[in-house]
Short mmCIF file of C-alpha atoms in Angstrom, two decimals:
data_model
loop_
_atom_site.label_atom_id
_atom_site.label_comp_id
_atom_site.label_asym_id
_atom_site.label_seq_id
_atom_site.Cartn_x
_atom_site.Cartn_y
_atom_site.Cartn_z
CA MET A 1 151.78 -68.03 -7.25
CA LYS A 2 152.06 -68.48 -11.01
CA ALA A 3 152.34 -65.56 -13.43
CA VAL A 4 153.12 -65.04 -17.08
CA VAL A 5 156.68 -63.71 -17.27
CA ILE A 6 158.33 -61.84 -20.15
CA THR A 7 161.55 -63.86 -20.27
CA SER A 8 163.14 -61.34 -22.66
CA PRO A 9 161.72 -58.65 -24.97
CA GLY A 10 160.42 -60.17 -28.18
CA GLY A 11 157.60 -62.06 -29.87
CA PRO A 12 154.78 -63.99 -28.20
CA ASP A 13 156.98 -67.01 -27.50
CA VAL A 14 158.90 -65.08 -24.80
CA LEU A 15 155.82 -65.35 -22.55
CA LYS A 16 156.21 -68.20 -20.04
CA LEU A 17 154.05 -69.24 -17.08
CA GLN A 18 156.37 -69.44 -14.07
CA GLU A 19 156.34 -69.59 -10.27
CA VAL A 20 156.89 -66.12 -8.80
CA GLN A 21 156.53 -64.43 -5.41
CA ASP A 22 153.09 -63.41 -4.20
CA PRO A 23 152.40 -59.65 -4.28
CA GLN A 24 152.86 -57.68 -1.08
CA LEU A 25 149.63 -56.11 0.17
CA LYS A 26 149.75 -52.43 1.18
CA ASP A 27 147.43 -50.75 3.67
CA ASP A 28 145.29 -49.12 0.97
CA GLU A 29 145.07 -52.15 -1.32
CA VAL A 30 143.05 -55.31 -1.77
CA LEU A 31 144.51 -58.68 -2.76
CA ILE A 32 142.51 -60.30 -5.56
CA LYS A 33 142.57 -63.98 -6.46
CA VAL A 34 142.34 -63.55 -10.22
CA ALA A 35 139.61 -65.37 -12.18
CA ALA A 36 140.35 -63.77 -15.55
CA THR A 37 142.23 -60.95 -17.21
CA ALA A 38 141.98 -59.43 -20.68
CA VAL A 39 144.59 -58.94 -23.38
CA ASN A 40 145.12 -55.33 -24.45
CA ARG A 41 147.29 -54.08 -27.30
CA ALA A 42 149.43 -52.30 -24.71
CA ASP A 43 150.41 -55.75 -23.37
CA THR A 44 151.96 -56.63 -26.73
CA ILE A 45 153.94 -53.39 -26.69
CA GLN A 46 155.23 -54.09 -23.16
CA ARG A 47 156.18 -57.60 -24.25
CA LYS A 48 158.40 -56.10 -26.95
CA GLY A 49 160.26 -53.98 -24.41
CA ALA A 50 158.35 -50.69 -24.50
CA TYR A 51 155.51 -49.26 -22.35
CA PRO A 52 157.02 -50.30 -18.99
CA PRO A 53 154.90 -50.41 -15.84
CA PRO A 54 155.13 -47.38 -13.52
CA PRO A 55 157.71 -47.58 -10.68
CA GLY A 56 156.43 -49.73 -7.84
CA SER A 57 153.83 -51.50 -9.97
CA SER A 58 153.71 -55.20 -10.79
CA PRO A 59 156.27 -56.17 -13.45
CA TYR A 60 153.79 -58.59 -15.00
CA LEU A 61 151.38 -57.94 -17.85
CA GLY A 62 147.68 -57.30 -17.43
CA LEU A 63 145.82 -53.99 -17.13
CA GLU A 64 142.53 -55.36 -15.79
CA CYS A 65 141.14 -58.40 -14.02
CA SER A 66 138.20 -59.96 -12.29
CA GLY A 67 138.26 -62.21 -9.27
CA THR A 68 137.57 -62.66 -5.57
CA ILE A 69 139.12 -60.60 -2.79
CA GLU A 70 141.43 -62.72 -0.59
CA ALA A 71 142.56 -60.00 1.82
CA VAL A 72 142.24 -56.26 2.43
CA GLY A 73 144.68 -53.68 3.77
CA LYS A 74 144.04 -52.11 7.15
CA HIS A 75 142.84 -48.81 5.60
CA VAL A 76 140.23 -50.52 3.39
CA SER A 77 136.60 -50.30 4.53
CA ARG A 78 134.39 -50.82 1.45
CA TRP A 79 135.56 -54.34 0.60
CA GLN A 80 136.09 -57.56 2.50
CA ALA A 81 137.44 -61.04 1.82
CA GLY A 82 135.07 -63.01 -0.42
CA ASP A 83 133.76 -60.05 -2.41
CA ARG A 84 133.60 -60.63 -6.17
CA VAL A 85 135.14 -57.68 -7.99
CA CYS A 86 136.86 -56.46 -11.13
CA ALA A 87 139.65 -53.91 -11.22
CA LEU A 88 141.72 -51.49 -13.26
CA LEU A 89 145.42 -52.34 -12.92
CA SER A 90 148.81 -50.78 -13.63
CA GLY A 91 149.99 -54.34 -14.28
CA GLY A 92 149.82 -57.81 -12.79
CA GLY A 93 146.64 -59.26 -14.27
CA TYR A 94 148.42 -62.19 -15.95
CA ALA A 95 148.85 -63.88 -12.57
CA GLU A 96 146.98 -65.90 -9.97
CA LYS A 97 146.95 -62.96 -7.52
CA VAL A 98 147.28 -59.19 -7.79
CA ALA A 99 147.34 -56.35 -5.25
CA VAL A 100 145.27 -53.34 -6.31
CA PRO A 101 144.77 -49.83 -4.85
CA VAL A 102 141.29 -49.76 -3.37
CA GLY A 103 140.23 -46.84 -5.55
CA GLN A 104 140.59 -48.96 -8.70
CA VAL A 105 138.18 -51.72 -7.69
CA PHE A 106 134.63 -52.17 -9.05
CA PRO A 107 131.77 -54.40 -7.94
CA ILE A 108 130.78 -57.02 -10.50
CA PRO A 109 127.75 -55.63 -12.39
CA PRO A 110 124.64 -57.74 -11.68
CA GLY A 111 124.00 -60.20 -14.48
CA ILE A 112 127.66 -60.34 -15.59
CA SER A 113 129.69 -63.49 -14.91
CA LEU A 114 132.89 -63.26 -12.89
CA THR A 115 134.98 -64.22 -15.92
CA ASP A 116 133.27 -61.85 -18.36
CA ALA A 117 133.64 -58.92 -15.94
CA ALA A 118 137.37 -58.91 -16.72
CA SER A 119 136.51 -57.41 -20.11
CA PHE A 120 135.17 -54.13 -18.73
CA PRO A 121 137.60 -52.09 -16.55
CA GLU A 122 140.22 -50.97 -19.08
CA VAL A 123 137.83 -50.21 -21.95
CA ALA A 124 135.25 -48.56 -19.70
CA CYS A 125 137.81 -46.33 -17.99
CA THR A 126 139.61 -45.49 -21.23
CA VAL A 127 136.48 -44.58 -23.18
CA TRP A 128 134.72 -42.72 -20.37
CA SER A 129 137.80 -40.67 -19.40
CA THR A 130 138.85 -39.74 -22.95
CA VAL A 131 135.54 -39.39 -24.78
CA PHE A 132 133.24 -38.12 -22.06
CA MET A 133 135.29 -36.62 -19.23
CA MET A 134 137.97 -34.94 -21.37
CA SER A 135 136.36 -34.57 -24.82
CA ARG A 136 132.94 -33.74 -23.34
CA LEU A 137 130.92 -35.76 -25.86
CA SER A 138 127.24 -35.14 -25.15
CA ALA A 139 123.78 -36.12 -26.35
CA GLY A 140 122.95 -34.95 -29.85
CA GLU A 141 126.58 -34.80 -30.99
CA THR A 142 128.41 -37.01 -33.51
CA PHE A 143 131.29 -39.36 -32.72
CA LEU A 144 133.75 -41.33 -34.87
CA VAL A 145 135.72 -44.24 -33.42
CA HIS A 146 138.41 -45.89 -35.51
CA GLY A 147 138.76 -49.64 -35.10
CA GLY A 148 135.10 -50.01 -34.26
CA SER A 149 135.37 -53.79 -33.87
CA SER A 150 138.16 -53.65 -31.28
CA GLY A 151 137.56 -53.97 -27.56
CA ILE A 152 137.65 -50.18 -27.22
CA GLY A 153 135.49 -49.72 -30.30
CA THR A 154 132.74 -52.19 -29.43
CA PHE A 155 132.43 -50.63 -25.98
CA ALA A 156 132.56 -47.05 -27.27
CA ILE A 157 129.74 -47.68 -29.76
CA GLN A 158 127.43 -48.94 -27.05
CA ILE A 159 128.08 -46.33 -24.37
CA ALA A 160 127.90 -43.49 -26.90
CA LYS A 161 124.53 -44.72 -28.16
CA TYR A 162 123.35 -45.00 -24.55
CA GLN A 163 124.29 -41.33 -24.14
CA GLY A 164 122.25 -40.26 -27.18
CA VAL A 165 125.09 -39.80 -29.66
CA ARG A 166 125.20 -40.52 -33.42
CA VAL A 167 128.06 -42.99 -33.91
CA PHE A 168 130.40 -43.44 -36.90
CA VAL A 169 132.93 -46.29 -37.07
CA THR A 170 135.69 -47.52 -39.34
CA ALA A 171 136.71 -51.16 -39.68
CA GLY A 172 138.49 -53.29 -42.26
CA ASN A 173 135.93 -55.85 -43.45
CA GLU A 174 132.21 -56.39 -43.76
CA GLU A 175 132.03 -58.91 -40.92
CA LYS A 176 133.49 -56.39 -38.49
CA LEU A 177 131.23 -53.64 -39.79
CA ALA A 178 128.17 -55.89 -39.37
CA VAL A 179 129.05 -56.40 -35.70
CA CYS A 180 129.43 -52.64 -35.26
CA LYS A 181 126.05 -52.07 -36.90
CA ASN A 182 124.45 -54.66 -34.64
CA LEU A 183 125.89 -52.88 -31.59
CA GLY A 184 124.23 -49.66 -32.68
CA ALA A 185 126.68 -47.82 -34.95
CA ASP A 186 124.82 -45.48 -37.28
CA VAL A 187 127.42 -45.10 -40.04
CA CYS A 188 129.84 -47.96 -40.77
CA ILE A 189 132.80 -47.25 -43.05
CA ASN A 190 135.14 -49.82 -44.60
CA TYR A 191 138.44 -47.93 -44.52
CA LYS A 192 139.91 -50.27 -47.15
CA THR A 193 137.33 -49.38 -49.80
CA GLU A 194 136.07 -45.92 -48.72
CA ASP A 195 137.58 -42.54 -47.88
CA PHE A 196 136.34 -42.00 -44.35
CA VAL A 197 136.73 -38.21 -44.61
CA ALA A 198 134.44 -38.04 -47.64
CA ARG A 199 131.88 -40.35 -46.03
CA VAL A 200 131.87 -38.37 -42.78
CA LYS A 201 131.37 -35.12 -44.67
CA GLU A 202 128.59 -36.68 -46.75
CA GLU A 203 126.75 -38.02 -43.71
CA THR A 204 127.05 -34.73 -41.76
CA GLY A 205 126.11 -32.29 -44.51
CA GLY A 206 129.71 -31.20 -44.89
CA LYS A 207 130.16 -30.32 -41.21
CA GLY A 208 132.19 -33.23 -39.81
CA VAL A 209 131.89 -35.04 -36.49
CA ASP A 210 132.25 -33.50 -33.03
CA VAL A 211 134.60 -36.06 -31.43
CA ILE A 212 137.05 -38.64 -32.82
CA LEU A 213 138.71 -41.41 -30.81
CA ASP A 214 141.80 -42.56 -32.71
CA SER A 215 144.24 -45.42 -32.11
CA ILE A 216 145.97 -45.23 -35.51
CA GLY A 217 148.16 -42.16 -35.08
CA ALA A 218 150.29 -40.55 -37.80
CA ASP A 219 148.60 -41.91 -40.93
CA TYR A 220 145.16 -40.69 -39.85
CA PHE A 221 146.15 -37.39 -38.21
CA ARG A 222 145.49 -34.96 -41.07
CA ARG A 223 142.39 -36.86 -42.20
CA ASN A 224 141.04 -36.81 -38.67
CA LEU A 225 141.38 -33.03 -38.54
CA ASP A 226 139.63 -32.80 -41.92
CA SER A 227 136.78 -34.90 -40.49
CA LEU A 228 136.08 -32.64 -37.50
CA ASN A 229 133.31 -30.08 -37.14
CA PHE A 230 133.90 -26.59 -35.75
CA ASP A 231 134.91 -26.95 -32.09
CA GLY A 232 135.72 -30.61 -32.81
CA ARG A 233 137.83 -32.71 -30.45
CA LEU A 234 140.39 -35.35 -31.51
CA PHE A 235 141.64 -37.76 -28.85
CA VAL A 236 144.60 -39.98 -29.78
CA ILE A 237 145.05 -43.15 -27.70
CA GLY A 238 147.33 -45.20 -29.96
CA LEU A 239 150.07 -44.95 -32.55
CA MET A 240 149.62 -48.10 -34.61
CA SER A 241 150.78 -46.35 -37.80
CA GLY A 242 153.59 -44.40 -36.14
CA PRO A 243 154.15 -41.33 -33.96
CA VAL A 244 155.43 -38.63 -36.35
CA THR A 245 153.28 -36.39 -38.54
CA GLU A 246 152.92 -32.76 -39.66
CA LEU A 247 150.36 -30.27 -38.42
CA ASP A 248 149.00 -27.28 -40.29
CA LEU A 249 147.93 -25.06 -37.43
CA ARG A 250 145.60 -23.07 -39.64
CA ALA A 251 143.13 -25.95 -39.59
CA VAL A 252 143.22 -26.02 -35.80
CA LEU A 253 142.84 -22.26 -35.39
CA SER A 254 140.21 -21.67 -38.05
CA ARG A 255 137.85 -24.35 -36.73
CA ARG A 256 138.77 -24.09 -33.02
CA LEU A 257 139.88 -27.73 -32.84
CA THR A 258 141.13 -29.48 -29.72
CA ILE A 259 143.78 -32.22 -29.93
CA GLN A 260 144.45 -34.39 -26.89
CA GLY A 261 146.20 -37.66 -26.23
CA THR A 262 147.21 -40.11 -23.56
CA ALA A 263 149.77 -42.87 -23.18
CA GLY A 264 147.17 -44.89 -21.33
CA LEU A 265 145.68 -45.04 -17.87
CA ARG A 266 148.58 -46.85 -16.19
CA TYR A 267 150.74 -43.70 -15.84
CA ARG A 268 148.03 -41.67 -14.15
CA SER A 269 148.24 -41.27 -10.39
CA PRO A 270 146.22 -43.63 -8.17
CA GLU A 271 144.18 -40.61 -7.09
CA ASN A 272 143.34 -39.72 -10.69
CA LYS A 273 142.49 -43.31 -11.55
CA ALA A 274 140.21 -43.48 -8.52
CA VAL A 275 138.27 -40.45 -9.82
CA ILE A 276 137.84 -42.13 -13.22
CA VAL A 277 136.77 -45.42 -11.64
CA ARG A 278 134.09 -43.74 -9.55
CA GLU A 279 132.84 -41.81 -12.60
CA VAL A 280 132.64 -45.07 -14.53
CA GLU A 281 130.83 -46.85 -11.71
CA ASN A 282 128.30 -44.01 -11.49
CA ASN A 283 127.74 -43.49 -15.22
CA VAL A 284 128.63 -46.71 -17.05
CA TRP A 285 127.71 -49.48 -14.61
CA PRO A 286 123.98 -48.53 -14.75
CA ALA A 287 124.10 -48.97 -18.55
CA ILE A 288 125.64 -52.42 -18.12
CA VAL A 289 123.05 -53.39 -15.50
CA ALA A 290 120.28 -52.19 -17.84
CA GLY A 291 121.64 -54.37 -20.64
CA LYS A 292 122.47 -51.37 -22.83
CA VAL A 293 126.20 -52.16 -22.83
CA LYS A 294 127.19 -55.80 -23.20
CA THR A 295 130.39 -57.77 -23.20
CA VAL A 296 131.80 -58.54 -26.64
CA ILE A 297 134.23 -61.41 -26.08
CA TYR A 298 135.85 -63.01 -29.11
CA LYS A 299 137.79 -65.82 -27.48
CA SER A 300 139.08 -67.01 -24.10
CA PHE A 301 142.40 -68.78 -23.51
CA PRO A 302 143.86 -70.40 -20.39
CA LEU A 303 146.57 -68.27 -18.78
CA SER A 304 149.18 -70.78 -19.92
CA GLU A 305 148.34 -69.91 -23.55
CA ALA A 306 149.06 -66.18 -23.26
CA ALA A 307 151.37 -66.42 -26.28
CA GLU A 308 148.52 -67.65 -28.46
CA ALA A 309 146.30 -64.86 -27.19
CA HIS A 310 148.97 -62.31 -28.12
CA ARG A 311 149.25 -63.77 -31.62
CA LEU A 312 145.52 -63.35 -32.06
CA MET A 313 145.64 -59.76 -30.77
CA GLU A 314 148.45 -58.88 -33.18
CA SER A 315 146.65 -60.50 -36.12
CA SER A 316 143.75 -58.03 -35.67
CA GLN A 317 141.36 -60.80 -36.71
CA HIS A 318 139.38 -60.60 -33.47
CA ILE A 319 136.20 -58.66 -32.76
CA GLY A 320 135.89 -57.35 -29.20
CA LYS A 321 137.92 -58.61 -26.25
CA ILE A 322 140.32 -61.53 -25.76
CA LEU A 323 140.35 -63.06 -22.27
CA LEU A 324 142.85 -65.14 -20.31
CA VAL A 325 141.20 -67.39 -17.73
CA VAL A 326 143.22 -68.29 -14.65
#
């Protein structure tokens, strides 16, 4: 099969489409003929030599895919050859075929094309596990997501609104904020021209929000804590501004704050990922079927143009997801 190979750690130009060996199918896996995959920021980090795949996982990029099942392992009963599916991966989506543990496979939501379905698994599992399963965001609460126009952000806005939450977002220009508003965001903040802490406090009567999903890291850490309500929960999923900051524990103790983080889904056990996938299928897929959560796809590239897709991702000019079509 063909796959995009990282020929050496570096910039986008190190990505080359090459002939490689087909994946070996295990008893509890399905083999998917890939139709499309999506570009995630984690892919750009792996390309540079960090964020390696877990031991035993595919060495190739790609944390999600959609496609058609070619074969199933002997312990697989739910799926059969010919089924159209999408899947959460530990790696391997930038290829013509990928072997996936059966617990990480979703049916294609009715009304969603096979290609577009590749945009859902990583964002759906990330947002549902961090914001709802671990941070316990619930109806009537308030939620701030930084980078509201990103793939994570555009999904988080929609599923939070579906759950009856008041949604705040930050983004860097008016075009991105307009998209967020159109998706349902209640309060849209241009972080380049406004102090998001002051705006959050103003919009919440001085209380702050209940949950924050942050991909920025160090530069936003103190301001995030200042933006939280009593019993507020901060979940950090990225370190775009760096990993090192200072923490005044008095703020955490006095307002009973919770700080959590994750290095991503790929390092979780297959058993844990299977629990998340089933939760997402039960709670998020109905919202997609009902048209309450839609795909936000900025641009699609052929697999051979993965380098161009990475350049776009790193420019942060996009709104929503970037796809690679096989």
